[in-house]
Short mmCIF file of C-alpha atoms in Angstrom, two decimals:
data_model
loop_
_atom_site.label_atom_id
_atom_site.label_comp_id
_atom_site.label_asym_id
_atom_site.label_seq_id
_atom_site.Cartn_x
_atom_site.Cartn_y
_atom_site.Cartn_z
CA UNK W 711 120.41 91.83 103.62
CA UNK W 712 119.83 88.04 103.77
CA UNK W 713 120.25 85.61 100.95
CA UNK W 714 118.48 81.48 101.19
CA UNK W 715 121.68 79.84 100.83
CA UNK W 716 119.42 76.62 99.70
CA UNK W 717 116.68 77.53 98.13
CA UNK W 718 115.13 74.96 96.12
CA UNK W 719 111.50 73.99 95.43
CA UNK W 720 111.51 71.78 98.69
CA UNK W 721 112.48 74.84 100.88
CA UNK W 722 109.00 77.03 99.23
CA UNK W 723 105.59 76.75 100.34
CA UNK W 724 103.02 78.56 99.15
CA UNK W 725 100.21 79.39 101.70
CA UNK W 726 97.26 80.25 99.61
CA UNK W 727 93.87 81.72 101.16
CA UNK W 728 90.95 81.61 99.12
CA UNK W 729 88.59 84.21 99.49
CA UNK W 730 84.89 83.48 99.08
CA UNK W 731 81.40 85.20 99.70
CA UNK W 732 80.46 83.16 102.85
CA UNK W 733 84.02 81.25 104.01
CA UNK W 734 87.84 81.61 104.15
CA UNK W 735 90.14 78.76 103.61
CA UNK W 736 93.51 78.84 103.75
CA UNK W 737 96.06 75.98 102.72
CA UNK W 738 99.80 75.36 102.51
CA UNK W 739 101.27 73.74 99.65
CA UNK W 740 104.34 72.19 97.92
CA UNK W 741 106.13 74.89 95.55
CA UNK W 742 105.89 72.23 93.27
CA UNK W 743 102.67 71.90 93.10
CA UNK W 744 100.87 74.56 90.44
CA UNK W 745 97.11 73.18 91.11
CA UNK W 746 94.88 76.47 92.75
CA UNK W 747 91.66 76.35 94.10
CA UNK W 748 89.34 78.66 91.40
CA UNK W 749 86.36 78.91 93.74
CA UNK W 750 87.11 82.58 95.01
CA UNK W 751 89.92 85.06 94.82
CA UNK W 752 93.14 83.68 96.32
CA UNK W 753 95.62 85.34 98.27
CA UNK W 754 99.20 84.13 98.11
CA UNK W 755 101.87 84.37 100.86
CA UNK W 756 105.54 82.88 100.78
CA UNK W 757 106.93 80.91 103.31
CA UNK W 758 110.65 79.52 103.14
CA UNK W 759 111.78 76.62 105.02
CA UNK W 760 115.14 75.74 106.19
CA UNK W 761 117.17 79.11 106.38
CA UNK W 762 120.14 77.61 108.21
CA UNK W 763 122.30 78.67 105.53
CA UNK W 764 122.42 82.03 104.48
CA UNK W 765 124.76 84.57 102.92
CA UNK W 766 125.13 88.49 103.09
CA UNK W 767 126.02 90.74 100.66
CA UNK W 768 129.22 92.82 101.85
CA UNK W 769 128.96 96.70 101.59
CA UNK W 770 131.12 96.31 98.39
CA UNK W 771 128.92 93.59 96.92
CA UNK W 772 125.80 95.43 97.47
CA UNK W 773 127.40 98.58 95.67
CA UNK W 774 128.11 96.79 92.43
CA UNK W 775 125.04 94.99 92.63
CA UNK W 776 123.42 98.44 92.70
CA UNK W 777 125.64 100.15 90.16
CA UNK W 778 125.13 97.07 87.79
CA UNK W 779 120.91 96.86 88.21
CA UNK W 780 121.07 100.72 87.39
CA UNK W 781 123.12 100.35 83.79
CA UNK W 782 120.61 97.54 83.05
CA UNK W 783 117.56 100.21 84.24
CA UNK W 784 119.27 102.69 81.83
CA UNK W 785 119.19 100.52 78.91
CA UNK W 786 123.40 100.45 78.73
CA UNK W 787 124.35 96.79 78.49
CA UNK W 788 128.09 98.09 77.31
CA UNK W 789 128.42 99.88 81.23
CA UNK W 790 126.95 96.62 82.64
CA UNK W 791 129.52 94.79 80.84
CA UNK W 792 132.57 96.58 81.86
CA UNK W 793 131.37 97.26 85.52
CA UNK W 794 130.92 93.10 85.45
CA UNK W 795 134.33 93.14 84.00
CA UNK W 796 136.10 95.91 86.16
CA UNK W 797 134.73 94.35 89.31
CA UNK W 798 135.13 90.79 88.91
CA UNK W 799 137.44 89.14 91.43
CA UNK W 800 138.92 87.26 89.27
CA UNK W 801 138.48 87.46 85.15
CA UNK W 802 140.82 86.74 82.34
CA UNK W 803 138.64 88.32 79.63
CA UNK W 804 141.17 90.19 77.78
CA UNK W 805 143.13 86.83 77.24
CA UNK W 806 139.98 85.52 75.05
CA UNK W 807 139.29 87.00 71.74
CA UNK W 808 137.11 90.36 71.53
CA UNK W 809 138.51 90.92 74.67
CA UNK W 810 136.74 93.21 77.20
CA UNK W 811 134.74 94.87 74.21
CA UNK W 812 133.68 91.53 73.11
CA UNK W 813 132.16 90.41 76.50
CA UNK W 814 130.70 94.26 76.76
CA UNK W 815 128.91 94.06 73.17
CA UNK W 816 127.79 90.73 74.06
CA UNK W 817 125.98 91.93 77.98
CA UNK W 818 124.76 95.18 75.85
CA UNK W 819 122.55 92.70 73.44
CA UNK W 820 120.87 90.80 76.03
CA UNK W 821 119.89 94.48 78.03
CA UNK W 822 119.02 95.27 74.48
CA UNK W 823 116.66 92.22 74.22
CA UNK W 824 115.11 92.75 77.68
CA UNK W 825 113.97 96.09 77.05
CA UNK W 826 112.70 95.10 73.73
CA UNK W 827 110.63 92.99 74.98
CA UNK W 828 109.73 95.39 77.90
CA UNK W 829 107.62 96.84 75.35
CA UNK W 830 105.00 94.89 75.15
CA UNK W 831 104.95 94.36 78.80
CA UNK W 832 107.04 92.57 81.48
CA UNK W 833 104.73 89.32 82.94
CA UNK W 834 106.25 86.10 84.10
CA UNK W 835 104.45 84.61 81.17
CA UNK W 836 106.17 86.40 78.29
CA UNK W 837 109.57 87.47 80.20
CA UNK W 838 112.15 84.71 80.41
CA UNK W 839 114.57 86.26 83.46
CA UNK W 840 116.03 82.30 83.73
CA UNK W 841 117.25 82.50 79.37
CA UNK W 842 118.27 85.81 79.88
CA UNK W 843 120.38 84.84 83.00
CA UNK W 844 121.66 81.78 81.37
CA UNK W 845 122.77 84.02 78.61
CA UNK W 846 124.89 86.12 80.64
CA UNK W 847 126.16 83.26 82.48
CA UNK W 848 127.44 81.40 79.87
CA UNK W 849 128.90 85.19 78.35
CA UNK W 850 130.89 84.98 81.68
CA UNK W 851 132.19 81.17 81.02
CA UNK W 852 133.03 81.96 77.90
CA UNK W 853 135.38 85.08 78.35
CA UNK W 854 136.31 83.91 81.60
CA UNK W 855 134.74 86.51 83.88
CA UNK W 856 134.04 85.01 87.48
CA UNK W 857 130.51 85.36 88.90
CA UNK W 858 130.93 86.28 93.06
CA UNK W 859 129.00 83.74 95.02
CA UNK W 860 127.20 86.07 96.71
CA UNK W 861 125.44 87.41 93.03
CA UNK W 862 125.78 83.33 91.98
CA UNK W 863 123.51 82.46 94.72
CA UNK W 864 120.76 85.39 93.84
CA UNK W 865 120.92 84.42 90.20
CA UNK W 866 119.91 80.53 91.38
CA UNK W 867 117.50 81.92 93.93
CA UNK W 868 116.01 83.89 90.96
CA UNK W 869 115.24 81.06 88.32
CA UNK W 870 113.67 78.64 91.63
CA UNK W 871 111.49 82.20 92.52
CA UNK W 872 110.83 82.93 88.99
CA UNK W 873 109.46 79.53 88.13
CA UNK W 874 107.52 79.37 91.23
CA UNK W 875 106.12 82.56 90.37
CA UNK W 876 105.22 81.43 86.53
CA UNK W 877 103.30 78.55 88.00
CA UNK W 878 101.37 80.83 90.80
CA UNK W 879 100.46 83.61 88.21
CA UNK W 880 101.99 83.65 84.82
CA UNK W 881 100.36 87.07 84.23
CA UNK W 882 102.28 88.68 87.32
CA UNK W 883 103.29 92.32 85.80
CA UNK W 884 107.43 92.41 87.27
CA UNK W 885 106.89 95.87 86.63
CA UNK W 886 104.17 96.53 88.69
CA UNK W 887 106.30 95.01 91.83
CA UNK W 888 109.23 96.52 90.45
CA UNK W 889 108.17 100.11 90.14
CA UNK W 890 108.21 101.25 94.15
CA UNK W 891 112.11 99.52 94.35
CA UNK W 892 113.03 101.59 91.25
CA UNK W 893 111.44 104.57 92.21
CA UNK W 894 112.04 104.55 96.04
CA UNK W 895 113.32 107.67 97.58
CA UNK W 896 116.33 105.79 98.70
CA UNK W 897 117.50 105.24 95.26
CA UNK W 898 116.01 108.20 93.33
CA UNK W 899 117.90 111.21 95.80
CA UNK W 900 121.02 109.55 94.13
CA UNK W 901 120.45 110.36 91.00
CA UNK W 902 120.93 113.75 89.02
CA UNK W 903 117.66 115.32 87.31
CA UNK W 904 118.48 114.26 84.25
CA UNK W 905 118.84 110.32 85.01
CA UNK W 906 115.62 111.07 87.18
CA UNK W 907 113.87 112.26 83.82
CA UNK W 908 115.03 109.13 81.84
CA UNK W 909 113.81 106.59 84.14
CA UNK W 910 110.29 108.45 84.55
CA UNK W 911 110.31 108.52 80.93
CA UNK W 912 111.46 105.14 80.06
CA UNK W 913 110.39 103.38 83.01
CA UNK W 914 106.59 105.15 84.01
CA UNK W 915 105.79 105.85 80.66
CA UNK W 916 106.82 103.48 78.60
CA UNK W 917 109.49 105.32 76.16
#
């Protein structure tokens, strides 16, 4: 339950190890750098650099993180919205106009618009995680709900990974790594047969 506290391109390397028939090479480059070797198959492993900062999520953070990813994996953007409302620690959202229903409505479109897209399959190259985030950030500036800065720092530490990872492998399926998260044991024993049945269904299979 670490968090990079800095994590910007200078603090990523990306050790790649290229596979061929007769030698192995291995390499470590700048996150900023996108060039590959194409002579073999290439294996990819993640180092981070300077980790003197760090932040924790608190028992209580790590609860509504949970509670919030599961409304998004359920397709209800309106729960998202009120959970990020109800559990903000500090929001004046029902002093803006729309209120609380506004700011819901506006979470439950963007969920809406990710599993749209979902559809036709979720790869770094046709999934924009950094718009949709930006979306819901500026959602939050505009009806005043504060971000903690324990979730502010994953969101940042998202769009750095997420371009990183668009410049490794723009074809990466984030449902493919997703799946054994979503579906771990861990997670699944909390949930009643018929929330089980809706993410097999929506999730595995694709309705």
């Amino acid at each position: 339950n670490f968090v990079h506290g800095d994590l910007h391109p200078g603090n990523v390397l990306v050790q790649t190890t290229t596979m061929n028939s007769d030698t192995t090479t291995s390499s470590s480059t700048s996150s900023s750098s996108s060039e590959t070797s194409k002579k073999g198959a290439e294996k990819y492993t993640i180092v981070f650099l300077d980790a003197g900062i760090a932040t924790s999520l608190s028992p209580r953070d790590q609860q509504n993180l949970i509670d919030l990813f599961r409304a998004v994996i359920f397709n209800d953007g309106d729960k998202a919205g009120r959970l990020m409302v109800e559990r903000a620690r500090h929001e004046r959202c029902s002093q803006v106009e729309g209120g609380v229903d506004a700011f819901a409505a506006g979470i439950d479109s963007i969920v809406s618009d990710f599993h749209d897209r979902r559809k036709e399959g979720l790869t770094l190259g046709t999934v924009r995680i950094g718009t949709l985030l930006g979306r819901v950030l500026d959602l939050c500036r505009i009806h005043g709900v504060e971000i903690d800065p324990a979730m502010a720092t994953i969101v940042l530490s998202t769009l750095v990974l997420e371009g990183l990872g668009r410049s490794l492998d723009p074809d990466l399926d984030l449902m493919h790594l997703a799946l054994p998260f979503v579906v771990s044991w861990d997670n699944m024993r909390r949930l009643s047969q018929s929330q089980f049945l809706q993410v097999f269904h929506h999730w595995l299979l694709g309705f």
